[in-house]
Short mmCIF file of C-alpha atoms in Angstrom, two decimals:
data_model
loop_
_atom_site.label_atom_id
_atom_site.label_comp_id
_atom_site.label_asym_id
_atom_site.label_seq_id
_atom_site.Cartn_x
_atom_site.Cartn_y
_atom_site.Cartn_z
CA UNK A 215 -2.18 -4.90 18.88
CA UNK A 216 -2.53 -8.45 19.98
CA UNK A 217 -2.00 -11.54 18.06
CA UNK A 218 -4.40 -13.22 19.97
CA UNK A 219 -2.77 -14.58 22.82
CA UNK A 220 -1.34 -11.56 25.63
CA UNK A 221 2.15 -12.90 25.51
CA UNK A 222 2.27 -12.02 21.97
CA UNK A 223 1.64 -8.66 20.93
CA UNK A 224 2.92 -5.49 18.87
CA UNK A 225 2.79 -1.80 19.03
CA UNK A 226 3.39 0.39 16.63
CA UNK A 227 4.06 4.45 16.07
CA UNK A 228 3.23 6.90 14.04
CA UNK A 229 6.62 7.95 13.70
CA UNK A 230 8.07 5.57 10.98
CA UNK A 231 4.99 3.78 10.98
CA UNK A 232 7.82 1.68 13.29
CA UNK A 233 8.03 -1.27 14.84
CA UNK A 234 8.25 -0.61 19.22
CA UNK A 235 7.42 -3.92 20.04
CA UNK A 236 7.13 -7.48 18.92
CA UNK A 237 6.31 -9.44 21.87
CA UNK A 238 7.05 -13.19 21.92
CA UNK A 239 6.10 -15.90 24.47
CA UNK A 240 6.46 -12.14 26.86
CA UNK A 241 10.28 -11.19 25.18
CA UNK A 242 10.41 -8.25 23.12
CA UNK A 243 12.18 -9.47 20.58
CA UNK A 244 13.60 -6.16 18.56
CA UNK A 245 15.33 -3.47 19.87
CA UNK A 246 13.31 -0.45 20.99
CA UNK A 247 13.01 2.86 23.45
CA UNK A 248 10.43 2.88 26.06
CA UNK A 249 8.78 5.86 24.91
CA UNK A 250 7.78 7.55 21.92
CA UNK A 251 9.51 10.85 22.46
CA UNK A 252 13.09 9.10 22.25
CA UNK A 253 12.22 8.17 18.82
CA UNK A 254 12.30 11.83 17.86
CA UNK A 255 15.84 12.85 20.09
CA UNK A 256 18.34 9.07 19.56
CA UNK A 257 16.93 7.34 16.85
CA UNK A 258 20.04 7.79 14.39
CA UNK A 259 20.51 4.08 14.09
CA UNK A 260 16.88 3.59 12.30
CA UNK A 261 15.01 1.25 15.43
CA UNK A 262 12.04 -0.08 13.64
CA UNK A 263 11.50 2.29 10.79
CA UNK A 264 9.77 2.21 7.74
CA UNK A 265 12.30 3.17 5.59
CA UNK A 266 11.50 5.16 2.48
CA UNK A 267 11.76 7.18 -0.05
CA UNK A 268 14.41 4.44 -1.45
CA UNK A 269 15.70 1.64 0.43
CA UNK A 270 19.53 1.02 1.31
CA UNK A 271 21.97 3.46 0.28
CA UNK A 272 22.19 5.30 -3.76
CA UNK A 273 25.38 6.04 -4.68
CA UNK A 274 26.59 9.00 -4.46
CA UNK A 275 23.77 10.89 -3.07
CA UNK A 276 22.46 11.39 -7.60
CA UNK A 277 19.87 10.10 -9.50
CA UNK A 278 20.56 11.03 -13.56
CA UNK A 279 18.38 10.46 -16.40
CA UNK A 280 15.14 10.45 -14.50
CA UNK A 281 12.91 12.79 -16.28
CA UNK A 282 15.52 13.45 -18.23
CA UNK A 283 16.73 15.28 -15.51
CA UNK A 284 19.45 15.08 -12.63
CA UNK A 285 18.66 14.98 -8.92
CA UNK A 286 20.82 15.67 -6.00
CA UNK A 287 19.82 14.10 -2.90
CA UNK A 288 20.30 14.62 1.11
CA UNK A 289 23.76 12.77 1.55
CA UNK A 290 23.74 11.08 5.01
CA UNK A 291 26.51 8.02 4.51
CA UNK A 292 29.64 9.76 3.43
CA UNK A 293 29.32 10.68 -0.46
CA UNK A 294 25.56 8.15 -0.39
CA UNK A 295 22.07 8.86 0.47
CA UNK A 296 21.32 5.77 2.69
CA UNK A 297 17.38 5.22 3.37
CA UNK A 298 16.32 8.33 2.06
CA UNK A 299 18.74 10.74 3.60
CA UNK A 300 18.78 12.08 7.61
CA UNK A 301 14.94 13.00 7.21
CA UNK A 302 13.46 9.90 5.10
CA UNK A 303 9.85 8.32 6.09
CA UNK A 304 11.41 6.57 9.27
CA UNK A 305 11.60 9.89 10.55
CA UNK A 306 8.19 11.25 9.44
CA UNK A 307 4.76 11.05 11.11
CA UNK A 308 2.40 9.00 9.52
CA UNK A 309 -1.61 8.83 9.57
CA UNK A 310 -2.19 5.89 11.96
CA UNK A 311 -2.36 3.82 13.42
CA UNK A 312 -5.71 3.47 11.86
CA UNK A 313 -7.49 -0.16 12.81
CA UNK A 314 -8.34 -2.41 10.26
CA UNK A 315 -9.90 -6.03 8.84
CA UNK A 316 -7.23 -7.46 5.93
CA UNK A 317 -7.11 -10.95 4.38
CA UNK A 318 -9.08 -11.78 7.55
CA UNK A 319 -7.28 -10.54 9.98
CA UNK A 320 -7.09 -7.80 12.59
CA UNK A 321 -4.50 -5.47 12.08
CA UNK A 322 -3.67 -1.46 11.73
CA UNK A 323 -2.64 0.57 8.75
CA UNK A 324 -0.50 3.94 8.27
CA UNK A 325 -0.03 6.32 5.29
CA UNK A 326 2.35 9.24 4.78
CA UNK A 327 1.83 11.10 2.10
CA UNK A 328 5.77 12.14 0.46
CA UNK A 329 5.74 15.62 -1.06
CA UNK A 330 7.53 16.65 -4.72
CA UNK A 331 10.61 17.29 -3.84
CA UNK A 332 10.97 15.97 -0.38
CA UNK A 333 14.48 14.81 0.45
CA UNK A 334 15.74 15.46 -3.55
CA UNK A 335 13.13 13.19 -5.08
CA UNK A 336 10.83 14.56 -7.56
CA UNK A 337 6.76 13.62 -7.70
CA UNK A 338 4.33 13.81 -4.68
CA UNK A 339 3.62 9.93 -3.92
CA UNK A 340 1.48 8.46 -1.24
CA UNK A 341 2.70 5.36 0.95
CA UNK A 342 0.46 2.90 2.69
CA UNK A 343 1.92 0.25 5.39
CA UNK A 344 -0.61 -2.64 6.84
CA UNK A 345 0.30 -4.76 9.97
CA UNK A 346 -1.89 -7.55 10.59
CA UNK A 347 -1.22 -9.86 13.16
CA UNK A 348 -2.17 -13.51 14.37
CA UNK A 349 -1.64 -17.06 15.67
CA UNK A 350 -0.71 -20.02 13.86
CA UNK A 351 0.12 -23.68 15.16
CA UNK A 352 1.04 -21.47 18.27
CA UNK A 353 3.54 -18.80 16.19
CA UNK A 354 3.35 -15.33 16.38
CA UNK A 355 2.89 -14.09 13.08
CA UNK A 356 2.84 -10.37 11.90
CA UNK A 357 2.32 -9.63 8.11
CA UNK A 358 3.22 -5.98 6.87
CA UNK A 359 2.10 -5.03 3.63
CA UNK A 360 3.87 -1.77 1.38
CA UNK A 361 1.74 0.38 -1.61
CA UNK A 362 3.14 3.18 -3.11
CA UNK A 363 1.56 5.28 -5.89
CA UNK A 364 3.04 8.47 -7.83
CA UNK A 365 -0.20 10.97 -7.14
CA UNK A 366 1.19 14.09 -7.89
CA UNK A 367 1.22 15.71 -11.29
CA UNK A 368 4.86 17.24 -10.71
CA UNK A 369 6.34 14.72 -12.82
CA UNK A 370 6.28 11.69 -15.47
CA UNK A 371 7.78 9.08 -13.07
CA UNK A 372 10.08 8.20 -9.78
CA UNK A 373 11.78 5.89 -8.03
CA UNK A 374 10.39 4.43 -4.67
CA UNK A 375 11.63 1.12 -2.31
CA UNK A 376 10.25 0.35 1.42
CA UNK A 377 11.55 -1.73 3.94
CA UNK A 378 11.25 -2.21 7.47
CA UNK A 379 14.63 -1.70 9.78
CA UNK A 380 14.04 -3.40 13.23
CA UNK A 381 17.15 -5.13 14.93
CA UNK A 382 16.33 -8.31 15.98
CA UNK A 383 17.56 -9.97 19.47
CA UNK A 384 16.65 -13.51 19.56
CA UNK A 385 18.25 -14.00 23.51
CA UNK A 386 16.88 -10.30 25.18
CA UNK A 387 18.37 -9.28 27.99
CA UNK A 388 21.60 -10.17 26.61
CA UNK A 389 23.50 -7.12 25.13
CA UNK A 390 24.53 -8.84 22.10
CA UNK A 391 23.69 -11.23 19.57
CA UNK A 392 26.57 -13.56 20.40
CA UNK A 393 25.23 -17.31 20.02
CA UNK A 394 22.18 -17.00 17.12
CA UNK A 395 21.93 -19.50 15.28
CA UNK A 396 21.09 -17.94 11.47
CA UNK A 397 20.24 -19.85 8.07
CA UNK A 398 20.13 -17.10 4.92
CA UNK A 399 17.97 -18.46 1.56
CA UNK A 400 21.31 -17.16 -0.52
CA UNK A 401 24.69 -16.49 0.10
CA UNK A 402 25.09 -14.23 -2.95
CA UNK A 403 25.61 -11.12 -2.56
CA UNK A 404 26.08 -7.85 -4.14
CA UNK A 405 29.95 -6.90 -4.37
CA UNK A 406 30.88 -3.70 -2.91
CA UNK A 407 33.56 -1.38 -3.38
CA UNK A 408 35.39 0.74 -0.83
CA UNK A 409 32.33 3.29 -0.18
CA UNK A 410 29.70 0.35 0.23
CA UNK A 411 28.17 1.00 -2.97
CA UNK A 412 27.39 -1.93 -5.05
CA UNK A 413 29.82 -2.64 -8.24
CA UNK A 414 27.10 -4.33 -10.47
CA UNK A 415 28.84 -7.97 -9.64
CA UNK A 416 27.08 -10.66 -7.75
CA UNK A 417 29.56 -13.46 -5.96
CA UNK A 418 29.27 -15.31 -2.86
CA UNK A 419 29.15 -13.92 0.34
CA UNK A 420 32.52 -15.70 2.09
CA UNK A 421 31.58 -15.84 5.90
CA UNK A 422 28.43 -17.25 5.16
CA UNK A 423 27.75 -20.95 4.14
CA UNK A 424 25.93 -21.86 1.48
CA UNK A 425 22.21 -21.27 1.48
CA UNK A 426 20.01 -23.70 3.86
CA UNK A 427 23.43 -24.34 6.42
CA UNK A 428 23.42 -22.60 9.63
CA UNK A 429 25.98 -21.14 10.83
CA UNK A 430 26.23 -19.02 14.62
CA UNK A 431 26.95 -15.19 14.94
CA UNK A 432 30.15 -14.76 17.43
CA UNK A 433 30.63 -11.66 20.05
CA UNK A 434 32.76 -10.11 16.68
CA UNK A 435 32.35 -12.08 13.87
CA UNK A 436 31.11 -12.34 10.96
CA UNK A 437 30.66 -9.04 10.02
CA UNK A 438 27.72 -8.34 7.60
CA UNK A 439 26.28 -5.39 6.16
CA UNK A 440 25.42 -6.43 2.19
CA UNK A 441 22.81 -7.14 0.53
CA UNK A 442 22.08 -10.64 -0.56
CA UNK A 443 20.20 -11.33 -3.85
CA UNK A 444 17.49 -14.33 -4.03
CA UNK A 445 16.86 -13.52 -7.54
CA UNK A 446 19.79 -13.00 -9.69
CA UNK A 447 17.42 -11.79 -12.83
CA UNK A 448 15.33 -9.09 -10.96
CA UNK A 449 16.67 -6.45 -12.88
CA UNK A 450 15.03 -8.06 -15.85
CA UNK A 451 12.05 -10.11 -14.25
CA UNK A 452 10.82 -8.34 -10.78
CA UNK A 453 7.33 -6.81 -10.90
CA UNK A 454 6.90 -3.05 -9.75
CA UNK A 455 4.49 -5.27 -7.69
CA UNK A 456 5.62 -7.75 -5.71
CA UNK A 457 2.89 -9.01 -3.56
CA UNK A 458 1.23 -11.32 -5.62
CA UNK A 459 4.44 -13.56 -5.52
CA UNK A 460 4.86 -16.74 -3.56
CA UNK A 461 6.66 -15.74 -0.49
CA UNK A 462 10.11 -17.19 -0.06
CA UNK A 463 12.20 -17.95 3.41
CA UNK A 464 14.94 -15.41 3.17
CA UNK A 465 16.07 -16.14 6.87
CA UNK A 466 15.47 -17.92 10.07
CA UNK A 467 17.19 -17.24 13.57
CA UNK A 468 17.23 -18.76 16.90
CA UNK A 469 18.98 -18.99 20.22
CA UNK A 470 19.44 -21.79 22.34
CA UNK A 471 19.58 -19.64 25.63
CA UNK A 472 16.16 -18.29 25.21
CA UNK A 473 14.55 -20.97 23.00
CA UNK A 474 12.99 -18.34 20.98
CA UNK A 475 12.99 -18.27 16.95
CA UNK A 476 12.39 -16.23 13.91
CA UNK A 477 11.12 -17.28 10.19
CA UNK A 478 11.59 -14.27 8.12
CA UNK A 479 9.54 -14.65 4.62
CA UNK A 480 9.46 -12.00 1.59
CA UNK A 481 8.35 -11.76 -1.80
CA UNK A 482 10.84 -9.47 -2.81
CA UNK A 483 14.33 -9.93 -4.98
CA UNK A 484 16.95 -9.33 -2.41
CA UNK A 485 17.44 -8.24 1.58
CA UNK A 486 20.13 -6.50 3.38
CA UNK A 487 21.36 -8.49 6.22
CA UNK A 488 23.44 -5.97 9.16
CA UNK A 489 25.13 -7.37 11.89
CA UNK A 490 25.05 -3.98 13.62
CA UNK A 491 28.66 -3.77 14.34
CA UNK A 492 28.51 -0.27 14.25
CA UNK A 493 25.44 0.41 16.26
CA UNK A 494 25.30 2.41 18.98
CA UNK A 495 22.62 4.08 21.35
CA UNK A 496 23.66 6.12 24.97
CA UNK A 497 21.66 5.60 27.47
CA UNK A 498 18.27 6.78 28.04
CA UNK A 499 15.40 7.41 30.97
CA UNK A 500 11.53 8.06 29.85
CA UNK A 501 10.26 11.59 30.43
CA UNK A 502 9.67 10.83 34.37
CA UNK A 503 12.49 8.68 34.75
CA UNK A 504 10.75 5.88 35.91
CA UNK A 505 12.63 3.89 33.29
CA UNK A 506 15.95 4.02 32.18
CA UNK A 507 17.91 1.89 29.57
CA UNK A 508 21.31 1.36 29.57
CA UNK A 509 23.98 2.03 26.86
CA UNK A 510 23.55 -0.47 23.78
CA UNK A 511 26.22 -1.13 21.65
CA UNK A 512 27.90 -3.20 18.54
CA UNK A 513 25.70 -6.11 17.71
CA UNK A 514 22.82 -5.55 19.95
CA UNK A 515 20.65 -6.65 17.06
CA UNK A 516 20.80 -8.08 13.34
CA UNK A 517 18.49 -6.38 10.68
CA UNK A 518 17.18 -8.33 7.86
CA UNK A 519 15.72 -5.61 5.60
CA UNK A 520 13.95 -7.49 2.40
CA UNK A 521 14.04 -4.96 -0.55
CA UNK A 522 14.94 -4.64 -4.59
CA UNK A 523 18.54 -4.13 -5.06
CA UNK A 524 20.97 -1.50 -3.37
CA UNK A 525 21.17 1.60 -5.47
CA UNK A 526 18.39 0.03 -7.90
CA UNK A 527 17.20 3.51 -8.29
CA UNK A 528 20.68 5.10 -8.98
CA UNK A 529 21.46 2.33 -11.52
CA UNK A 530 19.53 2.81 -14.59
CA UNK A 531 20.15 -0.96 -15.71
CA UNK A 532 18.35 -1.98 -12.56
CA UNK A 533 15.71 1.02 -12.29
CA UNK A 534 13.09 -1.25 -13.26
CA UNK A 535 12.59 -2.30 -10.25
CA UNK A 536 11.45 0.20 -8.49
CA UNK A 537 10.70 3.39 -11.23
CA UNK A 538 7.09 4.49 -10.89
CA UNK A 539 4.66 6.40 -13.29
CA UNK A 540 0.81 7.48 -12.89
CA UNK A 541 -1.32 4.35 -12.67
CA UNK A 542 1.35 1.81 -11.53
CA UNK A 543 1.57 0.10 -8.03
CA UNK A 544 4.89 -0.82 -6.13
CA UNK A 545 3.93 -3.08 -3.66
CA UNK A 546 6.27 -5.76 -1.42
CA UNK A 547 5.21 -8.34 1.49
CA UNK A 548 7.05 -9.43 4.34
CA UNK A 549 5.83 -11.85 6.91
CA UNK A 550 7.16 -13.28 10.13
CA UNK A 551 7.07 -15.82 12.07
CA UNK A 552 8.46 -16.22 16.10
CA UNK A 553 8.17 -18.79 18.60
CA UNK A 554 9.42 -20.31 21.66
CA UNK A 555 10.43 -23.53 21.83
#
């Protein structure tokens, strides 16, 4: 899909509904595998997924008083469920890409359709994802779009949260991403304990400055993997619904080596920001080994996943966010914004 100009263009997979490529001024700018099938055989590290049935990781793997029931699900990040367990939507095949004509713009559209019961969660509930794409003032911009609605009958209500997990390199080639310069909306964060999972506290992030100061990622440091809250009352105040909201700059990254940059905008409460420092992919060759890609590594990208809250759906005070019944609409909105300077 083109944004209009052939040095600027995105394709997408059914897999996931993922992200392959997100071409800019002629860089790919996330990290990817040149063919589809490698998806399916090295993607542990989540390249471009739409992540689903929950976002993030929910505490120990257990959802209680949902239903007024109890539900065990797929553990994947020691005693956690992290996006949805080892077979969540990233890893599903979705109807698409399907083309489309949205808020005036070309663009494509997937939908998976998540059974009762799939990876622990209860109630059949059907997931739509839009990417439209254009140009604007000479940026490449893609919007994507996330519905979700409980259709099945199975049950009185669930918990739902999508994201989108590409790793961003603002300087490709270069193995790392040693020398971007990032600015975060918010240096709050969620406080973790030893496991990752979130105590309930919010506090300032110490490595990063305060919100609107840029600061540049080193070949080790800082190392981030939290989630950092725009909106300290979501739990109270955040629509099911997010979409209609203004959109608010959660990030923006750039590299003075490639003179490519990065606007990240969201309408939702929070975003995960991971510095990848414990990535790693082998190396791969395409089916006919006319391409091969080498060994990537610790930091090869930073992910900037906008969402509601980590463990929002294990946590009933926070549930609200993202607990669905018949009738209601979650919804979220990211857009982005890349250039070359």
């Amino acid at each position: 899909m083109s944004a209009g100009n052939p040095d600027s263009a995105f394709t997408f997979l059914s897999r996931g509904a993922s992200i392959q490529e997100f071409k800019v001024a002629g860089h790919n700018i996330v990290q990817s595998f040149p063919e589809a099938s490698l998806y399916k055989t090295h993607n542990a590290v989540f390249l471009g997924e739409t992540i689903g049935r929950t976002t993030n990781r929910i505490k120990n793997a257990v959802i209680q008083n949902l239903n007024n029931k109890t539900y065990e699900l797929a553990a994947n990040d020691g005693p956690h469920s992290l996006h949805g367990g080892s077979h969540g939507w990233g890893k599903q095949e979705f109807e698409g890409p399907n083309p489309v004509h949205r808020n005036g713009k070309e663009g494509v559209y997937f939908k998976y359709v998540s059974k009762d019961g799939e990876g622990g969660y209860p109630g059949t509930v059907e997931c739509y994802v839009w990417y439209t794409a254009s140009m604007e003032e000479g940026k490449t911009v893609l919007e994507v779009e996330y519905q979700v609605e409980l259709v099945g009958d199975e049950c009185g209500e669930t918990v739902v949260g999508v994201t989108n997990h590409s790793y961003f390199n603002l300087n490709p080639p270069a193995p790392t991403i040693e020398g971007t310069i990032v600015t975060l909306g918010t240096n709050d964060v969620l406080e973790l304990d030893a496991t990752h999972a979130p105590t309930g506290n919010i506090m300032p992030f110490p490595d990063v400055p305060p919100p609107g100061t840029a600061f540049t990622l080193g070949a080790s440091e800082p190392v981030i993997d939290h989630c950092f809250v725009i909106d300290t009352s979501a739990p109270a105040s955040c629509p099911l619904d997010t979409r209609l909201l203004p959109l608010h700059t959660i990030a923006t990254l750039s590299h003075l080596d490639s003179g490519l940059h990065l606007e990240i905008q969201s309408t939702e409460p929070a975003f995960q920001v991971y510095t990848a420092d414990a990535f790693y992919l082998p190396e791969v060759r395409t089916a006919d080994s006319s391409i091969q890609v080498p060994a990537r590594g610790k930091r090869a990208g930073i992910a900037i996943e906008p969402s509601r809250y980590i463990n929002a759906a294990g946590k009933e005070e926070w549930r609200g966010m993202c607990k669905i019944r018949g009738g209601d609409l979650w919804g979220a909105r990211t857009v982005y914004r890349a250039w070359k300077e």
